[in-house]
Amino acid sequence: KAGVTQTPRYLIKTRGQQVTLSCSPISGHRSVSWYQQTPGQGLQFLFEYFSETQRNKGNFPGRFSGRQFSNSRSEMNVSTLELGDSALYLCASSLAVTGGFTGELFFGEGSRLTVL
Amino acid sequence: TQLLEQSPQFLSIQEGENLTVYCNSSSVFSSLQWYRQEPGEGPVLLVTVVTGGEVKKLKRLTFQFGDARKDSSLHITAAQPGDTGLYLCAGPDSNYQLIWGAGTKLIIKP
């Protein structure tokens, strides 16, 4: 079956712009999590959506937002981009059940954002 | 706050050598996972360990969960260039979100 699909794979933006990243989870997976990965900070959790509701949120400023649609596809948005937002943004889906840790996360290949 | 510390941060060895990487915490985890991430890809789950003292083998990779469930190790026997990648450990916090270590970047030279 198809894996997690993230688009776009690469993008370049300038400071102050905004960006929207998209993630299509594995069919049947209702949980989608977003991570920021940088060489210095490793994988940092942004937020998790389950059945169109944000279930958990990491320690990122309000410029980072997301949403999930009824088909489980998810988008994340970063407004007023800063140089420090340059990173690989990873989306992961899982067979989450309500209120519990499910086990395996399936990651997409990521969207590499460069902010100039 | 639960933290996972991985060591070493970077390891470069010749093909055929053995190696061990570590994932340590001062907190107890109900389970720990190991993922491998290759360049240009997302992390892929290798194993989940759930019982203190548990040992799991995946071909040349041996994973161990500490008796107190605060640490884990990954041992690779006769490393091959295909083992090159970033090895990440992760464990769930009290909110069922995964906490991640910073990773060990492993390079196996032919």
PDB file of N, CA and C in Angstrom, chain B residues 10-93:
ATOM      1  N   PHE B  10      28.396  10.560  16.831  1.00  0.00           N
ATOM      2  CA  PHE B  10      28.917  10.255  15.503  1.00  0.00           C
ATOM      3  C   PHE B  10      29.880   9.084  15.609  1.00  0.00           C
ATOM      4  N   LEU B  11      29.791   8.170  14.651  1.00  0.00           N
ATOM      5  CA  LEU B  11      30.662   7.006  14.648  1.00  0.00           C
ATOM      6  C   LEU B  11      30.977   6.628  13.204  1.00  0.00           C
ATOM      7  N   SER B  12      32.259   6.531  12.902  1.00  0.00           N
ATOM      8  CA  SER B  12      32.697   6.147  11.569  1.00  0.00           C
ATOM      9  C   SER B  12      33.651   4.967  11.708  1.00  0.00           C
ATOM     10  N   ILE B  13      33.282   3.826  11.121  1.00  0.00           N
ATOM     11  CA  ILE B  13      34.099   2.628  11.266  1.00  0.00           C
ATOM     12  C   ILE B  13      34.225   1.920   9.920  1.00  0.00           C
ATOM     13  N   GLN B  14      35.117   0.954   9.875  1.00  0.00           N
ATOM     14  CA  GLN B  14      35.322   0.177   8.664  1.00  0.00           C
ATOM     15  C   GLN B  14      34.311  -0.971   8.599  1.00  0.00           C
ATOM     16  N   GLU B  15      34.010  -1.342   7.378  1.00  0.00           N
ATOM     17  CA  GLU B  15      33.150  -2.503   7.139  1.00  0.00           C
ATOM     18  C   GLU B  15      33.733  -3.718   7.855  1.00  0.00           C
ATOM     19  N   GLY B  16      32.846  -4.491   8.475  1.00  0.00           N
ATOM     20  CA  GLY B  16      33.266  -5.709   9.151  1.00  0.00           C
ATOM     21  C   GLY B  16      33.478  -5.545  10.651  1.00  0.00           C
ATOM     22  N   GLU B  17      33.593  -4.305  11.121  1.00  0.00           N
ATOM     23  CA  GLU B  17      33.781  -4.082  12.556  1.00  0.00           C
ATOM     24  C   GLU B  17      32.442  -4.184  13.285  1.00  0.00           C
ATOM     25  N   ASN B  18      32.544  -4.353  14.599  1.00  0.00           N
ATOM     26  CA  ASN B  18      31.359  -4.370  15.452  1.00  0.00           C
ATOM     27  C   ASN B  18      31.221  -3.025  16.147  1.00  0.00           C
ATOM     28  N   LEU B  19      30.014  -2.677  16.543  1.00  0.00           N
ATOM     29  CA  LEU B  19      29.806  -1.405  17.226  1.00  0.00           C
ATOM     30  C   LEU B  19      28.586  -1.481  18.131  1.00  0.00           C
ATOM     31  N   THR B  20      28.571  -0.606  19.113  1.00  0.00           N
ATOM     32  CA  THR B  20      27.412  -0.481  19.995  1.00  0.00           C
ATOM     33  C   THR B  20      27.094   0.994  20.182  1.00  0.00           C
ATOM     34  N   VAL B  21      25.830   1.328  20.063  1.00  0.00           N
ATOM     35  CA  VAL B  21      25.365   2.685  20.349  1.00  0.00           C
ATOM     36  C   VAL B  21      24.357   2.616  21.483  1.00  0.00           C
ATOM     37  N   TYR B  22      24.246   3.730  22.207  1.00  0.00           N
ATOM     38  CA  TYR B  22      23.486   3.726  23.448  1.00  0.00           C
ATOM     39  C   TYR B  22      22.410   4.793  23.472  1.00  0.00           C
ATOM     40  N   CYS B  23      21.387   4.491  24.239  1.00  0.00           N
ATOM     41  CA  CYS B  23      20.265   5.405  24.439  1.00  0.00           C
ATOM     42  C   CYS B  23      19.950   5.379  25.929  1.00  0.00           C
ATOM     43  N   ASN B  24      20.192   6.492  26.625  1.00  0.00           N
ATOM     44  CA  ASN B  24      20.076   6.506  28.073  1.00  0.00           C
ATOM     45  C   ASN B  24      19.135   7.586  28.577  1.00  0.00           C
ATOM     46  N   SER B  25      18.505   7.293  29.715  1.00  0.00           N
ATOM     47  CA  SER B  25      17.621   8.258  30.342  1.00  0.00           C
ATOM     48  C   SER B  25      17.657   8.070  31.851  1.00  0.00           C
ATOM     49  N   SER B  26      17.292   9.106  32.565  1.00  0.00           N
ATOM     50  CA  SER B  26      17.136   8.987  34.018  1.00  0.00           C
ATOM     51  C   SER B  26      15.697   8.609  34.369  1.00  0.00           C
ATOM     52  N   SER B  27      14.851   8.545  33.350  1.00  0.00           N
ATOM     53  CA  SER B  27      13.434   8.236  33.547  1.00  0.00           C
ATOM     54  C   SER B  27      13.120   6.833  33.048  1.00  0.00           C
ATOM     55  N   VAL B  28      12.080   6.268  33.602  1.00  0.00           N
ATOM     56  CA  VAL B  28      11.612   4.960  33.171  1.00  0.00           C
ATOM     57  C   VAL B  28      10.684   5.123  31.976  1.00  0.00           C
ATOM     58  N   PHE B  29      10.866   4.285  30.993  1.00  0.00           N
ATOM     59  CA  PHE B  29       9.999   4.292  29.819  1.00  0.00           C
ATOM     60  C   PHE B  29       9.244   2.966  29.737  1.00  0.00           C
ATOM     61  N   SER B  30       7.988   3.042  29.335  1.00  0.00           N
ATOM     62  CA  SER B  30       7.207   1.822  29.170  1.00  0.00           C
ATOM     63  C   SER B  30       7.704   0.995  27.990  1.00  0.00           C
ATOM     64  N   SER B  31       8.307   1.658  27.040  1.00  0.00           N
ATOM     65  CA  SER B  31       8.891   0.990  25.880  1.00  0.00           C
ATOM     66  C   SER B  31       9.869   1.940  25.215  1.00  0.00           C
ATOM     67  N   LEU B  32      10.737   1.402  24.414  1.00  0.00           N
ATOM     68  CA  LEU B  32      11.648   2.229  23.618  1.00  0.00           C
ATOM     69  C   LEU B  32      11.667   1.687  22.198  1.00  0.00           C
ATOM     70  N   GLN B  33      11.822   2.589  21.276  1.00  0.00           N
ATOM     71  CA  GLN B  33      11.891   2.208  19.882  1.00  0.00           C
ATOM     72  C   GLN B  33      13.218   2.682  19.285  1.00  0.00           C
ATOM     73  N   TRP B  34      13.666   1.944  18.283  1.00  0.00           N
ATOM     74  CA  TRP B  34      14.823   2.348  17.494  1.00  0.00           C
ATOM     75  C   TRP B  34      14.376   2.527  16.047  1.00  0.00           C
ATOM     76  N   TYR B  35      14.768   3.660  15.483  1.00  0.00           N
ATOM     77  CA  TYR B  35      14.499   3.963  14.086  1.00  0.00           C
ATOM     78  C   TYR B  35      15.834   4.196  13.377  1.00  0.00           C
ATOM     79  N   ARG B  36      15.855   3.925  12.084  1.00  0.00           N
ATOM     80  CA  ARG B  36      17.004   4.280  11.263  1.00  0.00           C
ATOM     81  C   ARG B  36      16.527   5.223  10.155  1.00  0.00           C
ATOM     82  N   GLN B  37      17.287   6.283   9.973  1.00  0.00           N
ATOM     83  CA  GLN B  37      16.974   7.258   8.941  1.00  0.00           C
ATOM     84  C   GLN B  37      18.134   7.350   7.965  1.00  0.00           C
ATOM     85  N   GLU B  38      17.846   7.094   6.714  1.00  0.00           N
ATOM     86  CA  GLU B  38      18.858   7.207   5.671  1.00  0.00           C
ATOM     87  C   GLU B  38      18.727   8.578   5.018  1.00  0.00           C
ATOM     88  N   PRO B  39      19.798   9.063   4.418  1.00  0.00           N
ATOM     89  CA  PRO B  39      19.773  10.410   3.818  1.00  0.00           C
ATOM     90  C   PRO B  39      18.618  10.563   2.836  1.00  0.00           C
ATOM     91  N   GLY B  40      17.879  11.666   2.972  1.00  0.00           N
ATOM     92  CA  GLY B  40      16.778  11.928   2.062  1.00  0.00           C
ATOM     93  C   GLY B  40      15.512  11.152   2.353  1.00  0.00           C
ATOM     94  N   GLU B  41      15.498  10.426   3.464  1.00  0.00           N
ATOM     95  CA  GLU B  41      14.337   9.618   3.804  1.00  0.00           C
ATOM     96  C   GLU B  41      13.845   9.973   5.201  1.00  0.00           C
ATOM     97  N   GLY B  42      12.637   9.505   5.512  1.00  0.00           N
ATOM     98  CA  GLY B  42      12.164   9.629   6.875  1.00  0.00           C
ATOM     99  C   GLY B  42      12.623   8.436   7.694  1.00  0.00           C
ATOM    100  N   PRO B  43      12.570   8.534   9.014  1.00  0.00           N
ATOM    101  CA  PRO B  43      12.963   7.406   9.865  1.00  0.00           C
ATOM    102  C   PRO B  43      12.066   6.187   9.633  1.00  0.00           C
ATOM    103  N   VAL B  44      12.668   5.010   9.792  1.00  0.00           N
ATOM    104  CA  VAL B  44      11.940   3.754   9.647  1.00  0.00           C
ATOM    105  C   VAL B  44      12.148   2.943  10.917  1.00  0.00           C
ATOM    106  N   LEU B  45      11.058   2.422  11.458  1.00  0.00           N
ATOM    107  CA  LEU B  45      11.142   1.657  12.695  1.00  0.00           C
ATOM    108  C   LEU B  45      11.920   0.362  12.493  1.00  0.00           C
ATOM    109  N   LEU B  46      12.884   0.122  13.411  1.00  0.00           N
ATOM    110  CA  LEU B  46      13.631  -1.136  13.401  1.00  0.00           C
ATOM    111  C   LEU B  46      13.046  -2.113  14.419  1.00  0.00           C
ATOM    112  N   VAL B  47      12.799  -1.607  15.637  1.00  0.00           N
ATOM    113  CA  VAL B  47      12.351  -2.501  16.698  1.00  0.00           C
ATOM    114  C   VAL B  47      11.700  -1.708  17.814  1.00  0.00           C
ATOM    115  N   THR B  48      10.824  -2.368  18.550  1.00  0.00           N
ATOM    116  CA  THR B  48      10.268  -1.843  19.793  1.00  0.00           C
ATOM    117  C   THR B  48      10.589  -2.833  20.906  1.00  0.00           C
ATOM    118  N   VAL B  49      11.160  -2.344  21.989  1.00  0.00           N
ATOM    119  CA  VAL B  49      11.414  -3.191  23.160  1.00  0.00           C
ATOM    120  C   VAL B  49      10.503  -2.719  24.282  1.00  0.00           C
ATOM    121  N   VAL B  50       9.891  -3.685  24.971  1.00  0.00           N
ATOM    122  CA  VAL B  50       8.867  -3.324  25.958  1.00  0.00           C
ATOM    123  C   VAL B  50       9.109  -3.918  27.354  1.00  0.00           C
ATOM    124  N   THR B  51       9.933  -4.935  27.455  1.00  0.00           N
ATOM    125  CA  THR B  51      10.141  -5.611  28.731  1.00  0.00           C
ATOM    126  C   THR B  51      11.565  -5.385  29.215  1.00  0.00           C
ATOM    127  N   GLY B  52      11.721  -5.008  30.484  1.00  0.00           N
ATOM    128  CA  GLY B  52      13.047  -4.821  31.037  1.00  0.00           C
ATOM    129  C   GLY B  52      13.904  -6.059  30.850  1.00  0.00           C
ATOM    130  N   GLY B  53      15.135  -5.866  30.345  1.00  0.00           N
ATOM    131  CA  GLY B  53      16.020  -6.996  30.106  1.00  0.00           C
ATOM    132  C   GLY B  53      15.819  -7.675  28.764  1.00  0.00           C
ATOM    133  N   GLU B  54      14.850  -7.211  28.017  1.00  0.00           N
ATOM    134  CA  GLU B  54      14.525  -7.840  26.731  1.00  0.00           C
ATOM    135  C   GLU B  54      15.662  -7.675  25.732  1.00  0.00           C
ATOM    136  N   VAL B  55      15.894  -8.718  24.972  1.00  0.00           N
ATOM    137  CA  VAL B  55      16.875  -8.689  23.880  1.00  0.00           C
ATOM    138  C   VAL B  55      16.160  -9.106  22.604  1.00  0.00           C
ATOM    139  N   LYS B  56      16.303  -8.285  21.576  1.00  0.00           N
ATOM    140  CA  LYS B  56      15.714  -8.629  20.281  1.00  0.00           C
ATOM    141  C   LYS B  56      16.795  -8.587  19.224  1.00  0.00           C
ATOM    142  N   LYS B  57      16.719  -9.551  18.307  1.00  0.00           N
ATOM    143  CA  LYS B  57      17.710  -9.603  17.233  1.00  0.00           C
ATOM    144  C   LYS B  57      17.028  -9.421  15.889  1.00  0.00           C
ATOM    145  N   LEU B  58      17.659  -8.620  15.053  1.00  0.00           N
ATOM    146  CA  LEU B  58      17.191  -8.377  13.700  1.00  0.00           C
ATOM    147  C   LEU B  58      18.410  -8.560  12.806  1.00  0.00           C
ATOM    148  N   LYS B  59      18.588  -9.788  12.330  1.00  0.00           N
ATOM    149  CA  LYS B  59      19.772 -10.153  11.540  1.00  0.00           C
ATOM    150  C   LYS B  59      21.038  -9.806  12.330  1.00  0.00           C
ATOM    151  N   ARG B  60      21.839  -8.893  11.863  1.00  0.00           N
ATOM    152  CA  ARG B  60      23.100  -8.563  12.546  1.00  0.00           C
ATOM    153  C   ARG B  60      22.923  -7.499  13.631  1.00  0.00           C
ATOM    154  N   LEU B  61      21.717  -7.044  13.853  1.00  0.00           N
ATOM    155  CA  LEU B  61      21.445  -6.008  14.846  1.00  0.00           C
ATOM    156  C   LEU B  61      20.843  -6.644  16.091  1.00  0.00           C
ATOM    157  N   THR B  62      21.398  -6.307  17.247  1.00  0.00           N
ATOM    158  CA  THR B  62      20.888  -6.806  18.523  1.00  0.00           C
ATOM    159  C   THR B  62      20.502  -5.618  19.387  1.00  0.00           C
ATOM    160  N   PHE B  63      19.274  -5.613  19.851  1.00  0.00           N
ATOM    161  CA  PHE B  63      18.738  -4.533  20.665  1.00  0.00           C
ATOM    162  C   PHE B  63      18.493  -5.053  22.075  1.00  0.00           C
ATOM    163  N   GLN B  64      18.857  -4.240  23.044  1.00  0.00           N
ATOM    164  CA  GLN B  64      18.641  -4.630  24.433  1.00  0.00           C
ATOM    165  C   GLN B  64      17.969  -3.501  25.193  1.00  0.00           C
ATOM    166  N   PHE B  65      17.011  -3.840  26.019  1.00  0.00           N
ATOM    167  CA  PHE B  65      16.330  -2.890  26.888  1.00  0.00           C
ATOM    168  C   PHE B  65      16.839  -3.132  28.300  1.00  0.00           C
ATOM    169  N   GLY B  66      17.274  -2.083  28.981  1.00  0.00           N
ATOM    170  CA  GLY B  66      17.817  -2.247  30.317  1.00  0.00           C
ATOM    171  C   GLY B  66      16.807  -2.818  31.301  1.00  0.00           C
ATOM    172  N   ASP B  67      17.314  -3.487  32.322  1.00  0.00           N
ATOM    173  CA  ASP B  67      16.445  -4.108  33.322  1.00  0.00           C
ATOM    174  C   ASP B  67      15.500  -3.090  33.959  1.00  0.00           C
ATOM    175  N   ALA B  68      15.999  -1.877  34.183  1.00  0.00           N
ATOM    176  CA  ALA B  68      15.199  -0.839  34.834  1.00  0.00           C
ATOM    177  C   ALA B  68      14.382  -0.028  33.824  1.00  0.00           C
ATOM    178  N   ARG B  69      14.465  -0.385  32.570  1.00  0.00           N
ATOM    179  CA  ARG B  69      13.742   0.291  31.474  1.00  0.00           C
ATOM    180  C   ARG B  69      14.091   1.784  31.394  1.00  0.00           C
ATOM    181  N   LYS B  70      15.372   2.087  31.663  1.00  0.00           N
ATOM    182  CA  LYS B  70      15.833   3.469  31.524  1.00  0.00           C
ATOM    183  C   LYS B  70      16.837   3.614  30.396  1.00  0.00           C
ATOM    184  N   ASP B  71      17.242   2.515  29.795  1.00  0.00           N
ATOM    185  CA  ASP B  71      18.256   2.616  28.766  1.00  0.00           C
ATOM    186  C   ASP B  71      18.131   1.465  27.785  1.00  0.00           C
ATOM    187  N   SER B  72      18.752   1.660  26.637  1.00  0.00           N
ATOM    188  CA  SER B  72      18.730   0.637  25.601  1.00  0.00           C
ATOM    189  C   SER B  72      20.018   0.730  24.807  1.00  0.00           C
ATOM    190  N   SER B  73      20.379  -0.359  24.185  1.00  0.00           N
ATOM    191  CA  SER B  73      21.567  -0.364  23.344  1.00  0.00           C
ATOM    192  C   SER B  73      21.277  -1.090  22.043  1.00  0.00           C
ATOM    193  N   LEU B  74      22.046  -0.719  21.048  1.00  0.00           N
ATOM    194  CA  LEU B  74      21.971  -1.347  19.728  1.00  0.00           C
ATOM    195  C   LEU B  74      23.373  -1.799  19.363  1.00  0.00           C
ATOM    196  N   HIS B  75      23.527  -3.079  19.144  1.00  0.00           N
ATOM    197  CA  HIS B  75      24.821  -3.642  18.770  1.00  0.00           C
ATOM    198  C   HIS B  75      24.736  -4.162  17.341  1.00  0.00           C
ATOM    199  N   ILE B  76      25.686  -3.747  16.520  1.00  0.00           N
ATOM    200  CA  ILE B  76      25.742  -4.229  15.142  1.00  0.00           C
ATOM    201  C   ILE B  76      26.992  -5.081  14.980  1.00  0.00           C
ATOM    202  N   THR B  77      26.801  -6.265  14.491  1.00  0.00           N
ATOM    203  CA  THR B  77      27.903  -7.194  14.248  1.00  0.00           C
ATOM    204  C   THR B  77      28.287  -7.150  12.773  1.00  0.00           C
ATOM    205  N   ALA B  78      29.581  -7.092  12.529  1.00  0.00           N
ATOM    206  CA  ALA B  78      30.090  -7.101  11.146  1.00  0.00           C
ATOM    207  C   ALA B  78      29.378  -6.058  10.301  1.00  0.00           C
ATOM    208  N   ALA B  79      29.541  -4.810  10.674  1.00  0.00           N
ATOM    209  CA  ALA B  79      28.838  -3.717  10.012  1.00  0.00           C
ATOM    210  C   ALA B  79      29.102  -3.684   8.505  1.00  0.00           C
ATOM    211  N   GLN B  80      28.070  -3.296   7.781  1.00  0.00           N
ATOM    212  CA  GLN B  80      28.148  -3.197   6.322  1.00  0.00           C
ATOM    213  C   GLN B  80      27.789  -1.780   5.898  1.00  0.00           C
ATOM    214  N   PRO B  81      28.243  -1.357   4.713  1.00  0.00           N
ATOM    215  CA  PRO B  81      27.925   0.008   4.248  1.00  0.00           C
ATOM    216  C   PRO B  81      26.425   0.309   4.265  1.00  0.00           C
ATOM    217  N   GLY B  82      25.602  -0.699   4.064  1.00  0.00           N
ATOM    218  CA  GLY B  82      24.153  -0.513   4.091  1.00  0.00           C
ATOM    219  C   GLY B  82      23.619  -0.165   5.466  1.00  0.00           C
ATOM    220  N   ASP B  83      24.440  -0.310   6.497  1.00  0.00           N
ATOM    221  CA  ASP B  83      24.016   0.064   7.848  1.00  0.00           C
ATOM    222  C   ASP B  83      24.174   1.562   8.096  1.00  0.00           C
ATOM    223  N   THR B  84      24.800   2.246   7.165  1.00  0.00           N
ATOM    224  CA  THR B  84      25.001   3.691   7.299  1.00  0.00           C
ATOM    225  C   THR B  84      23.668   4.410   7.458  1.00  0.00           C
ATOM    226  N   GLY B  85      23.627   5.340   8.399  1.00  0.00           N
ATOM    227  CA  GLY B  85      22.412   6.108   8.609  1.00  0.00           C
ATOM    228  C   GLY B  85      22.419   6.769   9.968  1.00  0.00           C
ATOM    229  N   LEU B  86      21.321   7.418  10.267  1.00  0.00           N
ATOM    230  CA  LEU B  86      21.122   8.051  11.565  1.00  0.00           C
ATOM    231  C   LEU B  86      20.232   7.131  12.386  1.00  0.00           C
ATOM    232  N   TYR B  87      20.719   6.697  13.536  1.00  0.00           N
ATOM    233  CA  TYR B  87      19.970   5.807  14.412  1.00  0.00           C
ATOM    234  C   TYR B  87      19.356   6.619  15.540  1.00  0.00           C
ATOM    235  N   LEU B  88      18.057   6.539  15.637  1.00  0.00           N
ATOM    236  CA  LEU B  88      17.308   7.325  16.609  1.00  0.00           C
ATOM    237  C   LEU B  88      16.580   6.408  17.579  1.00  0.00           C
ATOM    238  N   CYS B  89      16.618   6.767  18.853  1.00  0.00           N
ATOM    239  CA  CYS B  89      15.784   6.047  19.815  1.00  0.00           C
ATOM    240  C   CYS B  89      14.652   6.978  20.250  1.00  0.00           C
ATOM    241  N   ALA B  90      13.537   6.388  20.624  1.00  0.00           N
ATOM    242  CA  ALA B  90      12.357   7.169  21.006  1.00  0.00           C
ATOM    243  C   ALA B  90      11.532   6.387  22.008  1.00  0.00           C
ATOM    244  N   GLY B  91      10.895   7.122  22.916  1.00  0.00           N
ATOM    245  CA  GLY B  91      10.033   6.479  23.892  1.00  0.00           C
ATOM    246  C   GLY B  91       8.850   7.364  24.209  1.00  0.00           C
ATOM    247  N   PRO B  92       7.718   6.781  24.592  1.00  0.00           N
ATOM    248  CA  PRO B  92       6.514   7.583  24.850  1.00  0.00           C
ATOM    249  C   PRO B  92       6.553   8.256  26.211  1.00  0.00           C
ATOM    250  N   ASP B  93       6.084   9.521  26.236  1.00  0.00           N
ATOM    251  CA  ASP B  93       5.975  10.207  27.527  1.00  0.00           C
ATOM    252  C   ASP B  93       4.592   9.945  28.124  1.00  0.00           C
TER     253      ASP B  93
END
